[in-house]
Coordinates of C-alpha atoms and ligand atoms in Angstrom, one line a residue:
M1 CA -0.1 -0.1 -0.1
S2 CA 1.4 3.9 -0.8
A3 CA 2.2 5.5 2.0
A4 CA -0.2 8.2 2.8
Q5 CA 1.1 11.9 2.6
P6 CA 0.2 14.0 6.0
E7 CA -0.2 17.2 6.3
T8 CA 3.0 19.2 7.3
T9 CA 2.5 20.2 11.0
G10 CA 4.5 22.2 13.6
P11 CA 7.3 24.4 13.3
D12 CA 9.3 25.4 10.7
L13 CA 12.3 23.5 11.7
T14 CA 14.7 25.2 9.7
L15 CA 13.8 28.4 11.1
G16 CA 16.0 26.7 14.4
V17 CA 14.6 25.1 17.9
A18 CA 15.4 26.6 21.2
V19 CA 17.5 23.6 22.4
D20 CA 15.9 23.6 26.2
T21 CA 12.0 23.2 24.3
L22 CA 13.6 19.5 23.4
A23 CA 14.3 17.3 26.4
D24 CA 16.4 14.1 25.8
G25 CA 14.9 11.7 24.3
K26 CA 12.2 13.7 22.7
I27 CA 10.9 14.0 19.5
L28 CA 9.5 17.2 17.9
A29 CA 7.1 17.3 15.0
G30 CA 7.9 20.0 12.2
H31 CA 8.5 20.8 8.7
V32 CA 11.1 21.6 6.0
G33 CA 9.3 22.9 3.1
E34 CA 6.5 20.6 2.3
D35 CA 8.3 18.1 4.2
A36 CA 7.2 16.7 7.4
V37 CA 10.3 15.9 9.5
L38 CA 11.0 15.1 12.5
L39 CA 13.6 16.7 15.0
A40 CA 14.7 14.1 18.0
R41 CA 17.2 14.5 20.4
R42 CA 19.7 11.9 22.3
G43 CA 21.9 13.6 24.7
D44 CA 23.4 16.2 22.9
E45 CA 22.9 15.1 19.8
F46 CA 20.2 16.3 17.2
F47 CA 18.6 14.6 14.4
A48 CA 16.1 15.1 11.9
I49 CA 14.8 12.4 9.6
G50 CA 11.2 12.7 7.6
A51 CA 7.9 12.1 9.9
T52 CA 6.1 9.5 7.7
C53 CA 6.9 5.6 7.7
T54 CA 7.5 4.4 4.6
H55 CA 5.4 1.5 5.1
Y56 CA 1.5 2.8 5.5
G57 CA 2.3 6.2 6.4
G58 CA 2.3 5.9 9.9
P59 CA 2.9 9.4 12.0
L60 CA 6.7 8.8 13.0
A61 CA 6.7 11.9 14.9
E62 CA 4.0 10.1 17.4
G63 CA 6.5 6.8 17.9
L64 CA 9.0 5.6 20.4
M65 CA 12.6 6.9 20.5
V66 CA 15.0 3.7 21.3
D67 CA 18.5 4.8 21.9
D68 CA 19.1 6.5 18.1
T69 CA 16.3 5.0 16.6
V70 CA 12.6 5.6 16.3
R71 CA 9.6 3.4 15.8
C72 CA 6.4 3.4 14.0
P73 CA 2.9 3.6 16.2
W74 CA 1.3 1.5 14.0
H75 CA 3.2 -1.5 13.0
H76 CA 6.3 -1.2 14.9
A77 CA 8.7 -0.5 11.8
C78 CA 12.0 0.9 13.0
F79 CA 14.2 4.0 11.4
S80 CA 17.5 5.1 12.3
L81 CA 17.8 8.7 13.4
R82 CA 21.3 8.7 11.8
T83 CA 20.6 7.5 8.5
G84 CA 16.9 7.3 7.7
E85 CA 17.4 3.2 6.7
A86 CA 14.3 1.2 7.6
L87 CA 16.0 -1.1 10.2
R88 CA 13.4 -3.3 10.7
A89 CA 10.0 -4.2 8.4
P90 CA 7.1 -4.0 8.1
A91 CA 9.0 -0.7 6.4
L92 CA 11.6 -1.2 4.0
G93 CA 12.6 1.8 2.3
P94 CA 14.5 4.7 4.0
V95 CA 13.3 8.1 5.1
A96 CA 15.0 11.2 4.3
C97 CA 17.6 12.9 6.3
W98 CA 18.7 16.3 7.3
S99 CA 21.7 17.6 9.0
T100 CA 21.1 19.7 11.9
E101 CA 23.4 22.5 13.4
L102 CA 23.6 23.8 16.9
R103 CA 24.0 27.4 16.9
E104 CA 24.1 28.9 20.8
D105 CA 21.0 28.2 22.2
Q106 CA 19.1 26.7 19.1
V107 CA 19.3 23.6 17.3
F108 CA 18.3 24.5 12.9
V109 CA 17.9 21.9 10.3
R110 CA 20.0 22.1 6.9
E111 CA 20.9 20.0 4.0
K112 CA 18.9 17.1 2.9
A113 CA 20.9 14.1 3.0
A114 CA 21.6 11.1 0.6
P115 CA 19.7 7.7 1.9
T116 CA 22.6 5.5 2.7
A117 CA 22.6 1.8 4.2
Q118 CA 24.7 0.8 6.7
A119 CA 26.7 -2.1 5.7
R120 CA 26.2 -4.6 8.8
V121 CA 28.2 -7.6 7.9
A122 CA 31.9 -7.2 6.8
P123 CA 32.8 -9.2 3.5
A124 CA 34.5 -12.2 4.7
P125 CA 36.7 -15.4 2.9
G126 CA 33.7 -17.9 1.8
S127 CA 31.2 -15.0 1.1
P128 CA 28.8 -16.7 -0.8
R129 CA 28.6 -16.1 -4.9
K130 CA 25.0 -16.9 -5.3
I131 CA 22.2 -17.3 -3.0
V132 CA 18.6 -18.9 -3.8
I133 CA 15.5 -18.1 -2.4
I134 CA 12.7 -20.4 -2.8
G135 CA 9.5 -18.2 -2.2
G136 CA 8.1 -14.9 -2.9
G137 CA 6.4 -13.8 -0.2
A138 CA 7.2 -11.6 3.0
A139 CA 10.2 -13.2 4.0
G140 CA 11.6 -14.3 0.5
F141 CA 11.1 -10.9 -0.6
A142 CA 12.6 -9.4 2.6
A143 CA 15.6 -11.2 2.4
A144 CA 16.2 -10.4 -1.5
E145 CA 15.7 -6.9 -0.7
M146 CA 18.2 -6.9 2.6
L147 CA 20.6 -8.8 1.0
R148 CA 21.2 -5.9 -2.5
R149 CA 20.9 -3.4 0.3
Q150 CA 23.7 -5.0 2.0
H151 CA 25.9 -4.3 -1.3
F152 CA 25.4 -8.4 -1.9
Q153 CA 26.9 -8.4 -5.5
G154 CA 26.6 -11.7 -6.4
G155 CA 23.7 -14.1 -8.3
L156 CA 20.4 -13.7 -6.5
V157 CA 17.6 -15.9 -7.9
M158 CA 14.4 -16.0 -6.5
L159 CA 11.8 -18.4 -7.4
S160 CA 7.7 -18.3 -6.9
D161 CA 5.2 -20.7 -7.9
D162 CA 3.0 -17.7 -7.9
E163 CA 2.3 -15.7 -11.0
A164 CA 2.0 -12.5 -9.1
P165 CA 5.7 -10.6 -8.0
P166 CA 5.9 -10.2 -4.4
V167 CA 2.6 -8.4 -2.8
D168 CA 1.5 -6.8 0.1
R169 CA -0.3 -9.5 1.5
P170 CA -1.8 -8.4 4.1
N171 CA -3.9 -6.3 2.3
L172 CA -5.4 -8.7 0.2
S173 CA -7.5 -8.8 3.3
K174 CA -8.2 -5.6 4.0
D175 CA -8.3 -2.2 1.9
Y176 CA -7.8 -4.2 -1.7
L177 CA -10.7 -6.4 -0.9
A178 CA -12.8 -4.0 0.8
G179 CA -12.4 -2.0 -2.5
N180 CA -10.6 0.8 -0.9
A181 CA -7.4 0.5 -2.1
P182 CA -6.4 0.5 -6.0
E183 CA -4.6 -2.5 -7.3
E184 CA -1.3 -0.6 -7.9
W185 CA -1.2 -0.2 -3.8
V186 CA -0.7 -4.3 -3.6
P187 CA 2.9 -4.9 -5.3
L188 CA 5.5 -4.6 -2.8
R189 CA 7.8 -2.9 -5.4
G190 CA 7.2 -1.9 -9.4
D191 CA 8.4 -4.6 -12.0
D192 CA 11.7 -2.4 -12.7
F193 CA 12.7 -3.1 -9.1
Y194 CA 13.9 -6.5 -9.5
S195 CA 16.0 -6.0 -12.9
E196 CA 17.7 -2.9 -11.2
Q197 CA 18.3 -4.9 -8.3
G198 CA 19.9 -7.7 -10.4
I199 CA 17.1 -9.7 -8.6
D200 CA 16.5 -13.0 -11.1
L201 CA 12.5 -13.3 -9.8
R202 CA 11.3 -16.3 -11.6
L203 CA 7.4 -16.4 -11.2
G204 CA 5.4 -19.5 -11.7
T205 CA 8.5 -21.3 -11.1
T206 CA 7.7 -24.8 -8.9
V207 CA 10.2 -25.7 -6.9
T208 CA 10.0 -29.9 -6.8
G209 CA 13.4 -31.0 -4.5
I210 CA 16.8 -29.7 -2.9
D211 CA 20.0 -31.7 -3.3
T212 CA 21.6 -30.4 -0.1
R213 CA 24.9 -32.3 -1.2
A214 CA 25.3 -31.0 -4.9
R215 CA 23.6 -27.4 -3.3
E216 CA 21.0 -27.2 -6.3
V217 CA 17.4 -27.2 -6.4
A218 CA 15.2 -29.2 -9.1
L219 CA 12.1 -27.4 -10.7
A220 CA 8.9 -28.9 -12.3
D221 CA 10.1 -28.4 -15.5
G222 CA 13.2 -30.0 -15.3
G223 CA 15.3 -27.2 -14.5
K224 CA 18.2 -27.0 -11.5
V225 CA 19.5 -24.0 -10.0
A226 CA 22.6 -24.2 -7.8
Y227 CA 23.3 -22.3 -4.6
D228 CA 25.9 -21.3 -2.4
R229 CA 23.5 -20.6 0.1
L230 CA 19.9 -21.3 0.3
L231 CA 16.5 -19.5 2.1
L232 CA 13.5 -21.3 2.0
A233 CA 10.5 -19.2 2.4
T234 CA 7.2 -21.2 1.0
G235 CA 5.0 -19.8 3.9
A236 CA 1.7 -21.6 4.3
E237 CA -1.6 -22.4 2.1
P238 CA -4.9 -22.0 3.3
V239 CA -6.7 -25.3 4.4
R240 CA -9.5 -26.7 2.4
L241 CA -12.2 -28.5 4.2
P242 CA -13.0 -31.6 3.0
L243 CA -17.0 -31.0 2.4
P244 CA -19.3 -31.9 -0.3
G245 CA -19.2 -28.8 -2.8
S246 CA -16.0 -27.1 -1.6
D247 CA -14.6 -27.7 -5.0
L248 CA -17.9 -25.3 -6.4
P249 CA -16.5 -22.3 -8.6
H250 CA -18.4 -20.1 -6.1
V251 CA -15.9 -21.5 -2.9
H252 CA -13.0 -19.6 -2.5
T253 CA -9.9 -19.4 -0.3
L254 CA -7.5 -16.3 0.3
R255 CA -3.6 -16.7 0.1
T256 CA -2.7 -15.2 -3.6
L257 CA -3.4 -12.1 -5.3
A258 CA -5.0 -14.6 -7.8
D259 CA -7.3 -15.6 -4.8
C260 CA -8.3 -12.2 -3.9
R261 CA -9.1 -11.2 -7.5
A262 CA -11.3 -14.0 -8.2
I263 CA -13.4 -13.3 -4.8
I264 CA -13.6 -9.9 -6.0
A265 CA -14.8 -11.1 -9.2
R266 CA -17.3 -12.9 -7.5
A267 CA -18.5 -10.4 -5.3
A268 CA -19.6 -7.9 -8.2
T269 CA -22.4 -10.0 -8.3
A270 CA -22.9 -12.1 -5.3
R271 CA -25.1 -11.0 -2.5
R272 CA -24.5 -12.8 0.3
A273 CA -21.9 -14.7 1.5
V274 CA -20.9 -17.2 3.9
V275 CA -17.3 -16.9 5.6
M276 CA -16.6 -20.2 6.9
G277 CA -14.3 -19.5 10.1
A278 CA -13.8 -16.9 12.3
S279 CA -10.1 -16.1 12.2
F280 CA -8.4 -12.8 11.7
I281 CA -8.6 -13.7 8.1
G282 CA -12.3 -15.0 8.0
L283 CA -13.3 -12.0 10.2
E284 CA -11.1 -9.3 8.3
V285 CA -12.6 -10.7 4.9
A286 CA -16.2 -10.6 6.7
A287 CA -15.7 -6.4 6.8
S288 CA -14.4 -6.2 3.6
L289 CA -17.4 -7.9 2.3
R290 CA -19.7 -6.2 4.1
A291 CA -18.0 -2.6 2.8
R292 CA -19.2 -3.9 -0.8
G293 CA -22.4 -4.3 0.8
I294 CA -22.7 -7.8 0.5
E295 CA -24.4 -9.6 3.2
V296 CA -22.4 -12.0 5.5
H297 CA -22.9 -14.8 7.7
V298 CA -19.9 -16.0 9.5
V299 CA -20.3 -20.2 10.8
A300 CA -17.5 -21.2 13.2
P301 CA -17.0 -23.8 15.8
E302 CA -15.7 -21.7 18.6
K303 CA -18.0 -20.2 21.0
R304 CA -16.4 -16.6 20.3
P305 CA -14.3 -15.4 17.7
M306 CA -10.7 -15.2 18.6
E307 CA -11.1 -16.0 22.1
R308 CA -8.2 -18.5 21.9
V309 CA -5.4 -15.7 20.8
L310 CA -6.7 -12.8 22.3
G311 CA -9.5 -13.7 25.1
A312 CA -13.2 -13.9 26.0
A313 CA -13.3 -10.3 26.7
M314 CA -11.8 -8.9 23.2
G315 CA -13.6 -11.7 21.5
D316 CA -16.8 -10.5 22.5
F317 CA -15.9 -7.2 21.4
V318 CA -14.6 -8.1 18.3
R319 CA -18.2 -10.2 17.8
S320 CA -20.5 -6.9 18.7
L321 CA -17.9 -4.7 16.5
H322 CA -18.9 -7.7 13.5
E323 CA -22.9 -7.2 14.5
E324 CA -22.8 -3.5 14.3
H325 CA -22.1 -3.7 10.9
G326 CA -24.3 -6.5 10.1
V327 CA -22.4 -9.5 10.2
I328 CA -24.5 -12.6 11.4
F329 CA -22.5 -15.1 13.6
H330 CA -23.4 -19.0 13.5
L331 CA -20.9 -19.6 16.3
E332 CA -20.5 -23.5 17.8
D333 CA -21.7 -24.7 14.6
T334 CA -20.0 -26.0 11.4
A335 CA -20.7 -26.6 7.9
S336 CA -21.6 -30.0 6.5
A337 CA -22.1 -29.1 2.9
I338 CA -21.8 -26.6 0.2
D339 CA -24.2 -26.9 -3.0
A340 CA -24.6 -23.8 -5.5
R341 CA -27.2 -22.2 -3.5
Q342 CA -26.6 -22.4 0.0
V343 CA -24.4 -23.7 2.9
A344 CA -25.7 -26.5 5.0
L345 CA -24.5 -26.3 8.3
K346 CA -24.7 -29.1 11.3
S347 CA -27.2 -28.0 13.2
G348 CA -29.6 -28.6 10.3
D349 CA -29.8 -24.8 9.5
M350 CA -29.4 -23.5 5.6
I351 CA -27.6 -20.3 4.9
A352 CA -28.3 -19.2 1.2
A353 CA -25.1 -18.0 -0.1
D354 CA -23.4 -17.4 -4.0
L355 CA -20.4 -16.5 -2.5
V356 CA -18.6 -18.8 0.3
V357 CA -15.1 -18.2 1.6
A358 CA -13.2 -20.3 3.6
G359 CA -10.5 -18.6 6.3
V360 CA -10.2 -22.0 8.4
G361 CA -6.5 -21.6 9.0
V362 CA -3.3 -22.5 7.0
R363 CA -1.0 -25.1 6.8
P364 CA 2.9 -24.7 6.2
R365 CA 4.3 -25.9 3.1
L366 CA 7.1 -28.3 4.6
A367 CA 7.2 -30.5 1.6
L368 CA 10.1 -29.2 0.3
A369 CA 11.8 -29.5 3.5
E370 CA 10.7 -32.7 4.6
T371 CA 12.0 -34.6 1.3
A372 CA 15.4 -32.9 1.2
G373 CA 15.3 -35.0 4.5
L374 CA 15.6 -31.3 6.9
A375 CA 14.8 -31.5 10.2
V376 CA 11.3 -30.8 10.6
D377 CA 8.9 -30.5 13.9
R378 CA 5.8 -28.8 12.9
G379 CA 7.4 -26.6 10.9
V380 CA 10.9 -26.1 9.7
T381 CA 13.4 -26.7 12.6
V382 CA 15.9 -23.5 12.7
D383 CA 18.4 -21.9 15.4
E384 CA 18.6 -18.9 16.2
Y385 CA 20.7 -17.7 13.3
L386 CA 17.4 -19.4 11.5
E387 CA 19.7 -22.3 10.2
T388 CA 18.1 -25.1 8.8
S389 CA 19.6 -28.6 10.3
A390 CA 21.3 -28.4 6.4
P391 CA 24.3 -26.4 7.0
G392 CA 24.0 -22.9 4.4
V393 CA 20.3 -23.6 4.2
F394 CA 18.1 -21.1 6.2
A395 CA 14.4 -20.9 6.9
A396 CA 12.3 -17.9 7.4
G397 CA 8.4 -17.0 7.7
D398 CA 5.3 -19.1 8.2
I399 CA 7.5 -22.3 7.9
A400 CA 9.5 -21.5 10.5
R401 CA 10.2 -22.9 14.3
W402 CA 12.9 -20.8 15.8
P403 CA 14.0 -20.9 19.6
D404 CA 12.2 -17.9 20.5
R405 CA 14.0 -16.4 23.8
H406 CA 11.0 -14.2 25.0
S407 CA 8.9 -17.3 25.5
G408 CA 11.6 -19.7 25.9
A409 CA 9.6 -22.2 23.7
A410 CA 10.5 -23.2 19.6
I411 CA 7.7 -21.3 18.5
R412 CA 6.1 -20.8 15.2
V413 CA 4.1 -17.7 14.3
E414 CA 2.2 -16.8 11.0
H415 CA 2.7 -12.8 11.1
W416 CA 3.6 -10.8 8.3
V417 CA 6.3 -8.9 10.6
V418 CA 7.7 -11.8 11.7
A419 CA 8.6 -13.6 8.2
Q420 CA 10.0 -10.1 6.8
R421 CA 12.4 -9.6 10.1
Q422 CA 13.6 -13.3 9.7
G423 CA 14.1 -12.8 6.1
Q424 CA 16.2 -9.6 6.8
T425 CA 17.9 -11.6 9.7
A426 CA 18.5 -14.8 7.3
A427 CA 19.8 -13.0 4.9
L428 CA 22.3 -11.0 7.3
N429 CA 23.4 -14.5 8.5
M430 CA 23.8 -15.7 4.8
L431 CA 26.2 -13.5 4.1
G432 CA 27.9 -14.7 7.1
G433 CA 26.8 -12.5 9.9
R434 CA 26.2 -13.7 13.2
E435 CA 22.7 -12.1 14.3
S436 CA 20.4 -13.6 15.9
F437 CA 16.4 -13.6 15.5
D438 CA 15.3 -12.0 18.5
A439 CA 12.5 -9.8 17.5
V440 CA 9.6 -9.8 19.7
P441 CA 6.6 -11.3 17.8
F442 CA 4.5 -8.9 16.5
F443 CA 1.0 -8.3 14.3
W444 CA -1.6 -6.4 13.5
S445 CA -5.3 -7.1 12.3
Q446 CA -7.8 -4.6 10.9
H447 CA -11.5 -4.8 11.1
Y448 CA -13.4 -2.0 9.8
D449 CA -12.1 1.7 11.8
V450 CA -10.4 -0.7 14.6
P451 CA -7.1 -2.2 14.5
I452 CA -5.6 -4.5 16.7
N453 CA -1.8 -4.4 17.9
Y454 CA -0.3 -7.7 19.4
V455 CA 3.3 -7.8 21.0
G456 CA 5.1 -10.8 22.3
H457 CA 3.6 -14.2 22.4
A458 CA 1.2 -16.2 24.5
E459 CA -0.1 -19.6 24.0
T460 CA -2.0 -19.7 27.3
W461 CA -2.1 -17.3 30.4
D462 CA -3.2 -17.4 33.9
E463 CA -4.1 -13.5 34.2
L464 CA -5.5 -11.2 31.6
A465 CA -5.3 -7.4 32.9
I466 CA -7.4 -4.8 31.2
D467 CA -6.6 -1.3 31.5
G468 CA -8.9 1.3 29.8
E469 CA -12.4 0.2 28.1
I470 CA -12.5 -2.5 25.2
A471 CA -16.0 -1.6 23.6
A472 CA -14.5 2.2 24.2
R473 CA -11.9 0.9 21.8
D474 CA -9.1 2.2 23.9
C475 CA -7.3 -1.0 26.1
V476 CA -4.4 -2.4 26.9
L477 CA -4.7 -6.3 27.7
R478 CA -1.8 -7.6 29.3
Y479 CA -1.2 -11.7 29.2
K480 CA 0.7 -12.8 31.9
R481 CA 1.9 -16.2 33.2
K482 CA 3.0 -16.3 36.8
G483 CA 2.8 -12.1 36.8
R484 CA 5.4 -12.0 33.9
V485 CA 3.5 -10.1 30.7
L486 CA 3.8 -12.5 27.9
A487 CA 2.0 -10.4 25.2
V488 CA 0.3 -7.3 24.8
A489 CA -2.6 -6.5 22.9
S490 CA -3.9 -2.9 22.5
I491 CA -6.6 -1.0 20.3
H492 CA -5.5 2.7 19.7
R493 CA -3.2 2.7 22.6
D494 CA 0.1 2.5 20.5
A495 CA 2.5 4.3 22.8
E496 CA 2.3 1.8 25.1
S497 CA 2.2 -1.2 22.5
L498 CA 5.4 0.4 21.9
L499 CA 6.2 0.7 25.2
A500 CA 5.5 -3.1 26.1
E501 CA 7.9 -4.2 23.1
A502 CA 10.8 -2.4 24.4
A503 CA 10.4 -3.5 27.3
M504 CA 10.2 -7.2 26.2
E505 CA 13.5 -6.8 24.4
R506 CA 15.2 -5.0 27.4
E507 CA 14.3 -8.3 29.3
L508 CA 16.9 -10.2 27.2
A509 CA 19.8 -7.5 27.3
Ligands
LIG1 C1 -5.1 -12.5 3.1 C2 -4.0 -12.6 4.1 C3 -4.0 -11.6 4.9 C4 -3.0 -11.4 6.5 N1 -2.8 -10.5 6.8 C5 -1.9 -10.3 7.9 C6 -1.8 -9.2 9.0 O1 -2.8 -8.0 8.7 N2 -1.0 -8.9 9.7 C7 -0.2 -10.3 10.0 O2 0.7 -10.2 10.6 N3 -0.1 -11.4 9.2 C8 -1.1 -11.3 8.0 N4 -1.0 -12.5 7.6 C9 -0.4 -13.4 7.3 C10 1.1 -12.8 6.5 O3 0.6 -12.6 5.1 C11 2.2 -14.5 6.6 O4 2.4 -14.7 7.8 C12 3.4 -14.0 5.4 O5 3.0 -13.8 4.3 C13 4.5 -15.1 5.6 O6 5.1 -14.8 4.9 P1 6.0 -15.9 4.3 O7 7.1 -15.4 3.2 O8 6.6 -17.1 5.5 O9 4.6 -16.6 3.5 P2 4.2 -16.1 1.7 O10 4.1 -14.5 2.5 O11 2.6 -16.9 2.0 O12 5.3 -17.0 0.7 C14 5.1 -18.0 0.3 C15 5.8 -17.9 -1.1 O13 6.7 -19.4 -1.0 C16 5.8 -19.8 -2.8 N5 5.9 -20.7 -2.7 C17 5.8 -22.1 -1.8 N6 5.9 -23.0 -2.0 C18 7.0 -22.9 -3.2 C19 8.0 -24.0 -4.1 N7 7.5 -25.3 -4.2 N8 8.5 -23.2 -5.2 C20 8.1 -22.0 -5.3 N9 7.6 -21.3 -4.7 C21 6.7 -21.9 -3.7 C22 4.7 -19.3 -2.9 O14 3.9 -19.0 -4.0 C23 4.9 -17.7 -2.2 O15 5.7 -16.8 -3.2 C24 -2.3 -12.5 6.0 C25 -2.3 -13.6 5.5 C26 -3.4 -13.6 4.6 C27 -2.9 -14.8 3.4
LIG2 S1 2.5 2.6 9.0 FE1 4.3 2.2 10.0 S2 5.0 0.5 10.3 FE2 3.3 0.5 9.4

């Protein structure tokens, strides 16, 4: 999605700001000409960078300063205050950077500097000459982008069985599906990016095998591609329920841009939809179809939507939010058969539907890893550097089960930002770096105008502390075990969400 251009606010920073009005660790929103710029102070140093996040345009001046970085309040991207570089996904592009000058008791913002990316890995003997990435999704794209940003000069091949270049997948259940975002916002980069960056992106290319001894991958068309380092980032695929009628043309799942286009095409004439599953994707789809004026029924076996992840109180809120928008729930029930006109439920109810979307979960695509003999345990097992049991072969994203230092468990999650950050870390380590993946997991979900942010990871908890009011859409929920905060969910409390993330990071320091 394109970044929105916010109106410029605050003082003209070129005219000078009194030093004692900006305390250490604080940020001031201002502007330089038409550019929204933030001025930040760290001790006696002053930094000025663009104030608009390159992900979706979040206001960085309302973010959190941590050392010499600033974090975006919306989805926790992190930018260097020194260079403007996007250090952490989901932002991948830098913001502009200005020099500052301290004169007497005033600080002035001066020249705009060209963006620079600091090489984080020193070139070492034995560096790879050719890197192959299997997967053109969140992790694969972020890895390729980081490899080039780190000045990797060798061959870089990205193989994807999708026909579309890497897309902003989260948008496929939100604004794009709702009809609120044009399709040009969906690709992560324009077509020229790949040729300009020397990324050999091969779309519609299925990898069928990996020979870890010969260090080559086999393609469905009989071709082979050799590698020095390999990144497996094959993601996940939607579960298809084995129901009579689930292969009918009006029954859809949603993972790819093609899936999304097919739902949009059907939605043009559909009047009543059944969404199977009250998961994040199912409910985002429900919200988007409501935005298109379609009657929506959600069928799911659980008592409350999202209760397993967010708890009962948030589950009740999510349900009432969707009901306010006209969604009709059929909970503690499941579909038993689908035909061209209706969906039959186990309870005996029948729902007329000319569009059905199954959002009943995904399965990680592990077949390649399994047949290659890599260690697999409900995901591809990786170490803290995201390397698999085969030296030189890394895994990232929805397929990777990594030793999470925050929870002390080996976990696998299906979050966009985690996949991207793992792709970035894997890139550094494929170049010879030794960077542990220790980012705090983060995801967001959007329902109508209500964003839900979640940091940390809590599969179970023994205490749920609620601060604020969920119904007023102004709350922080802390999921604790034995008094320790494992995860924090929030609505419209971005600052607290950022602080919670920083506190979880400090626990490891
Ligand atoms: C509609 C939708 C909305 C979402 N919204 C959110 C959200 O709001 N917030 C959030 O945190 N997460 C969200 N997610 C989850 C998020 O998109 C995933 O966690 C993320 O995409 C995982 O990245 P990945 O790189 O592991 O896999 P993917 O992005 O799925 O990419 C996998 C790639 O591997 C390719 N591939 C697989 N097997 C092969 C093979 N054998 N040969 C060649 N290529 C292969 C695929 O074609 C694809 O290009 C959403 C997911 C969907 C589907
Ligand atoms: S808008 Fe900044 S991280 Fe999404």
